[in-house]
PDB file of C-alpha atoms in Angstrom:
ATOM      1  CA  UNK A 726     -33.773   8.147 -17.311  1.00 32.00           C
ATOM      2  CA  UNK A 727     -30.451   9.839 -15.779  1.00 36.00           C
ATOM      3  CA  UNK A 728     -31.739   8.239 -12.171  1.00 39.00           C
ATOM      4  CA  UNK A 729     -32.191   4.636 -14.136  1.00 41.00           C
ATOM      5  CA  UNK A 730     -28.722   4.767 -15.358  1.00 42.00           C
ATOM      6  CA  UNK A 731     -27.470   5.706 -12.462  1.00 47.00           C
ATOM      7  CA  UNK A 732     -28.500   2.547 -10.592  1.00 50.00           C
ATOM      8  CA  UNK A 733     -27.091   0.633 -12.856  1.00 49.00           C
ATOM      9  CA  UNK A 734     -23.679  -0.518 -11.760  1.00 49.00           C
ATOM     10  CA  UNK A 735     -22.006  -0.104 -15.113  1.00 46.00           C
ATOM     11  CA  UNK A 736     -22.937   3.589 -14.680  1.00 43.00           C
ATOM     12  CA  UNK A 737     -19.247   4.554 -13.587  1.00 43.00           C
ATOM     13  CA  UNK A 738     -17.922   2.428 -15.952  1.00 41.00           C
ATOM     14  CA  UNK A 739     -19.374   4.340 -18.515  1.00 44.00           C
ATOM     15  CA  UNK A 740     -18.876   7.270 -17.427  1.00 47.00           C
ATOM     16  CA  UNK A 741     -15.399   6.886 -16.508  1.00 48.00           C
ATOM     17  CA  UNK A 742     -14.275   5.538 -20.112  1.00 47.00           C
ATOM     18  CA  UNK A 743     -16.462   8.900 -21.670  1.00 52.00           C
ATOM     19  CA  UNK A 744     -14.386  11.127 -19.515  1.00 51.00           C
ATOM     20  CA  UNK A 745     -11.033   9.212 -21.091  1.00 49.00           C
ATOM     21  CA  UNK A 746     -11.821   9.864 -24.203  1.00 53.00           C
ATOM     22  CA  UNK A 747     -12.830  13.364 -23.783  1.00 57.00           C
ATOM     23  CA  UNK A 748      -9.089  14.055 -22.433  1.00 53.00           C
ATOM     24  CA  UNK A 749      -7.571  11.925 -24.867  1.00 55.00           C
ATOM     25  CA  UNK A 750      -7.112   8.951 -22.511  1.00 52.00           C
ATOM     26  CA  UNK A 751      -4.448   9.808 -20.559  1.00 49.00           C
ATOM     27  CA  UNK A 752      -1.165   7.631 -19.835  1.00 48.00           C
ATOM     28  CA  UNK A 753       1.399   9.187 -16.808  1.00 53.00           C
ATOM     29  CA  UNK A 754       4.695   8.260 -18.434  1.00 55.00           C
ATOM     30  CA  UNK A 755       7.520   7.511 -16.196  1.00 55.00           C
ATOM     31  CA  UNK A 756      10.825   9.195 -15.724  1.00 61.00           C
ATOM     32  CA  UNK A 757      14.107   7.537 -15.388  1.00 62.00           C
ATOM     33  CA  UNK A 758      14.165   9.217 -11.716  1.00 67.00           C
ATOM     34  CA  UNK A 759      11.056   7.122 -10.638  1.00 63.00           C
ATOM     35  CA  UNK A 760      11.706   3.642 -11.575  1.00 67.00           C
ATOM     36  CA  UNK A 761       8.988   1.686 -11.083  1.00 70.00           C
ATOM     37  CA  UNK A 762       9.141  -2.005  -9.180  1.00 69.00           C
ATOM     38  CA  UNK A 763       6.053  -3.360 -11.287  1.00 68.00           C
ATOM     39  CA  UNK A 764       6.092  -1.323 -14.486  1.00 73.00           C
ATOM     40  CA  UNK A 765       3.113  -1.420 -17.225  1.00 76.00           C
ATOM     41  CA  UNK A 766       3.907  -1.978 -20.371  1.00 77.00           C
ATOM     42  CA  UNK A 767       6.053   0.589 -22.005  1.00 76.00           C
ATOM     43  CA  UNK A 768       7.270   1.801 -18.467  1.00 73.00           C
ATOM     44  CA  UNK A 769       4.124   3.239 -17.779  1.00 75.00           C
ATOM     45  CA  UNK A 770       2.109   3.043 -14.374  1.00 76.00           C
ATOM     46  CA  UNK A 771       0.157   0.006 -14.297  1.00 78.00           C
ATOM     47  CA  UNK A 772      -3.460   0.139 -13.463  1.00 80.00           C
ATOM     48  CA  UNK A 773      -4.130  -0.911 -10.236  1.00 76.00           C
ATOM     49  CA  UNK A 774      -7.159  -4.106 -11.310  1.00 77.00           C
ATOM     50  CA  UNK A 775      -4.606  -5.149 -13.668  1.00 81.00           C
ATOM     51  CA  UNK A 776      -1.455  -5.400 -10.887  1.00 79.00           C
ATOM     52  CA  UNK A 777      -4.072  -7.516  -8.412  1.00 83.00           C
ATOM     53  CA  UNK A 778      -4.637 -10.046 -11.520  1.00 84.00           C
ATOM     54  CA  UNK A 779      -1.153 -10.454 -12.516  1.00 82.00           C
ATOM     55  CA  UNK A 780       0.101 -10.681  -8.762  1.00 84.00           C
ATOM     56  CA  UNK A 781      -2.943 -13.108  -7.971  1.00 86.00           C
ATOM     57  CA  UNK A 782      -1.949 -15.236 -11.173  1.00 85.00           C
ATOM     58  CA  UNK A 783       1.682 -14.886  -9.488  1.00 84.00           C
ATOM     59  CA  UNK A 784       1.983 -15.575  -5.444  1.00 86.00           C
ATOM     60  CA  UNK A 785       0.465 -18.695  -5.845  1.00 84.00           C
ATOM     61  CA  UNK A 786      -1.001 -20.646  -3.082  1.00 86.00           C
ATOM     62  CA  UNK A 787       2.634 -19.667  -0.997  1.00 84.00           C
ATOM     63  CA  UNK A 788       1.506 -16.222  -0.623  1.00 85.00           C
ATOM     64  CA  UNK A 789      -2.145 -16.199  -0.692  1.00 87.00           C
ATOM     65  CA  UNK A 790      -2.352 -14.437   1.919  1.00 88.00           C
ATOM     66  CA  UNK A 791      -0.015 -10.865   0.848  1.00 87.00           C
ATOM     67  CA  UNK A 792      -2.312  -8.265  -1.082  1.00 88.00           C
ATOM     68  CA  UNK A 793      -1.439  -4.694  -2.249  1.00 86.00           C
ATOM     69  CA  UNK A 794      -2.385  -3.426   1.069  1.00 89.00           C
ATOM     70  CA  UNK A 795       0.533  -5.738   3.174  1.00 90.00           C
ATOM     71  CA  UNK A 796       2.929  -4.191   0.567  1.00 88.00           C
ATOM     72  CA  UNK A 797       1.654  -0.683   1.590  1.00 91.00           C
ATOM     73  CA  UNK A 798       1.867  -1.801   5.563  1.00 93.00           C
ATOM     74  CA  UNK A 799       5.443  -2.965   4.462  1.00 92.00           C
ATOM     75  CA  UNK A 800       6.872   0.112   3.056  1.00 92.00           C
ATOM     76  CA  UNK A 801       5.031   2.646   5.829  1.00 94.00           C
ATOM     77  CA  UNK A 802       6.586   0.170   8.255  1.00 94.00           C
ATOM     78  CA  UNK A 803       9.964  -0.082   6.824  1.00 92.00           C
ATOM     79  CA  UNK A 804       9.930   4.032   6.377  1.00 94.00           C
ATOM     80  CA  UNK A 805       8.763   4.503   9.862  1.00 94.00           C
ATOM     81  CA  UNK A 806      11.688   2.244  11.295  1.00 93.00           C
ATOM     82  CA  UNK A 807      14.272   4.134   9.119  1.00 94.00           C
ATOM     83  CA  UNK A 808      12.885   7.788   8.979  1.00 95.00           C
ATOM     84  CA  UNK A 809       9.348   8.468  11.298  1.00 96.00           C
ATOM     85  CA  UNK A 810       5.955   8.093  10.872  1.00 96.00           C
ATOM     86  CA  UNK A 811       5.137  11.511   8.571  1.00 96.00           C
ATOM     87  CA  UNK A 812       7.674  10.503   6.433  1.00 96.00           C
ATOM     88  CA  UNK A 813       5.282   6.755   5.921  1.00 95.00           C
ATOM     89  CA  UNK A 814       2.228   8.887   5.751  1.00 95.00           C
ATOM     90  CA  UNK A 815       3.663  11.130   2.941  1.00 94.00           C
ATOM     91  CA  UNK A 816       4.663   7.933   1.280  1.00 93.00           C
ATOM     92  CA  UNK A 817       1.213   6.674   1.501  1.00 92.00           C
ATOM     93  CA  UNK A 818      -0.465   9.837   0.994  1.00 91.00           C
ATOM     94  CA  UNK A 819      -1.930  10.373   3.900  1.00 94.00           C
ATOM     95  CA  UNK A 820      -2.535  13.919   5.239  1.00 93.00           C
ATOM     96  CA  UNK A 821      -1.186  13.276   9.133  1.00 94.00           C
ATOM     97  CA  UNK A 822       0.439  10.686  10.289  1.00 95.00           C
ATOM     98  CA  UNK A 823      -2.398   9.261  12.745  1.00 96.00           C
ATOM     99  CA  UNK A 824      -3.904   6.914  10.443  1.00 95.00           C
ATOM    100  CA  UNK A 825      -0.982   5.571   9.279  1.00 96.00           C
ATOM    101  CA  UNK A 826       0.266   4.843  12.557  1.00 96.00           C
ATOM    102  CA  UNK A 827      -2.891   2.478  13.329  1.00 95.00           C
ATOM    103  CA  UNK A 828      -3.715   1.077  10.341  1.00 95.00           C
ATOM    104  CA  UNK A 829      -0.243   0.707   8.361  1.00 95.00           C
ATOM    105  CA  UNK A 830       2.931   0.967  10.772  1.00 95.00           C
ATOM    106  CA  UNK A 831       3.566  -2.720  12.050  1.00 91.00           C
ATOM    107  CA  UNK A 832       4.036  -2.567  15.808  1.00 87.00           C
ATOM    108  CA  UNK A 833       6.668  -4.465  17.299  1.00 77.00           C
ATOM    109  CA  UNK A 834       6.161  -7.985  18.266  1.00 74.00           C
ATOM    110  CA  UNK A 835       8.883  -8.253  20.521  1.00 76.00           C
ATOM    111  CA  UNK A 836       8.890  -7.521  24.181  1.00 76.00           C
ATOM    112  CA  UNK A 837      11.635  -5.590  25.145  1.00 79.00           C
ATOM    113  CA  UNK A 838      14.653  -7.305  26.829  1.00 84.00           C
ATOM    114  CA  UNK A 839      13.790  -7.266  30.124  1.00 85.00           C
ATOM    115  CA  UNK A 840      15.987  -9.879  31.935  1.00 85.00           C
ATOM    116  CA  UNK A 841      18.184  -7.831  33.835  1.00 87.00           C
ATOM    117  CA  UNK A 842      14.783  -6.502  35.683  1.00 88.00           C
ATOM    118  CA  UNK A 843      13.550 -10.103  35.917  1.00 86.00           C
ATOM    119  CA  UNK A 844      17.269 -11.690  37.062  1.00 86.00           C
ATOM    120  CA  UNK A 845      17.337  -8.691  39.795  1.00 86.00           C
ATOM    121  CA  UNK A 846      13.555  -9.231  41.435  1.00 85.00           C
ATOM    122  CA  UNK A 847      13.451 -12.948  41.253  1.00 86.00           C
ATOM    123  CA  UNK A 848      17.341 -12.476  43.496  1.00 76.00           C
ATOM    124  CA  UNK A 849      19.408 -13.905  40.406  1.00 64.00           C
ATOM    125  CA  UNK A 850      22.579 -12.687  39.806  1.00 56.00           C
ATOM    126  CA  UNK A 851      23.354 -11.946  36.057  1.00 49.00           C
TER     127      UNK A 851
END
């Protein structure tokens, strides 16, 4: 019986929302020192299934294309270019820095400025 229910895809579901209750379903409320940029209602943390509805219902056909993890690539890369990388992996959570270095910090997409090399072995004068 405990194998049958187990298979069945609800299975977490249900065993997630017993677990709630047991702890008296749990809300993290929210300090004034961590604002929040997409609060819940009440100022509370908003689930996570219930941000990627509202922000589907809200980008539109513009921004089809931005989901929770570019915002996470944007603030690792943003923290990166203004701090360093463990500083974006702490952000993110991440234990070292390796993964987010490959899979969240945006590497530049410009070539360096390189004309002065160029100008000199082509026999330019800048």
């Amino acid at each position: 019986m405990l194998k049958r229910l187990q298979a069945d895809p609800r299975y977490r579901r249900m065993c997630a929302v017993k677990v709630l209750r047991e702890v008296g379903g749990t809300v993290v409320e929210v300090s004034d020192e961590m604002p929040l940029v997409f609060p819940g209602r009440g100022d509370v943390l908003r689930d996570p299934h219930n941000f990627n509805r509202t922000w589907r219902a809200a980008r539109g056909t513009v921004y089809k294309d931005v989901t929770q993890y570019t915002f996470r690539k944007t603030v690792a890369t943003l923290i990166a270019e203004m701090a360093d990388s463990k500083t974006a992996a702490k952000q993110l959570g991440h234990s070292r820095d390796g993964i987010t270095e490959r899979h969240y910090i945006a590497s530049p997409e410009r070539a360096p400025d390189s004309s002065a090399v160029l100008e000199a072995g082509l026999g330019r004068a800048s």
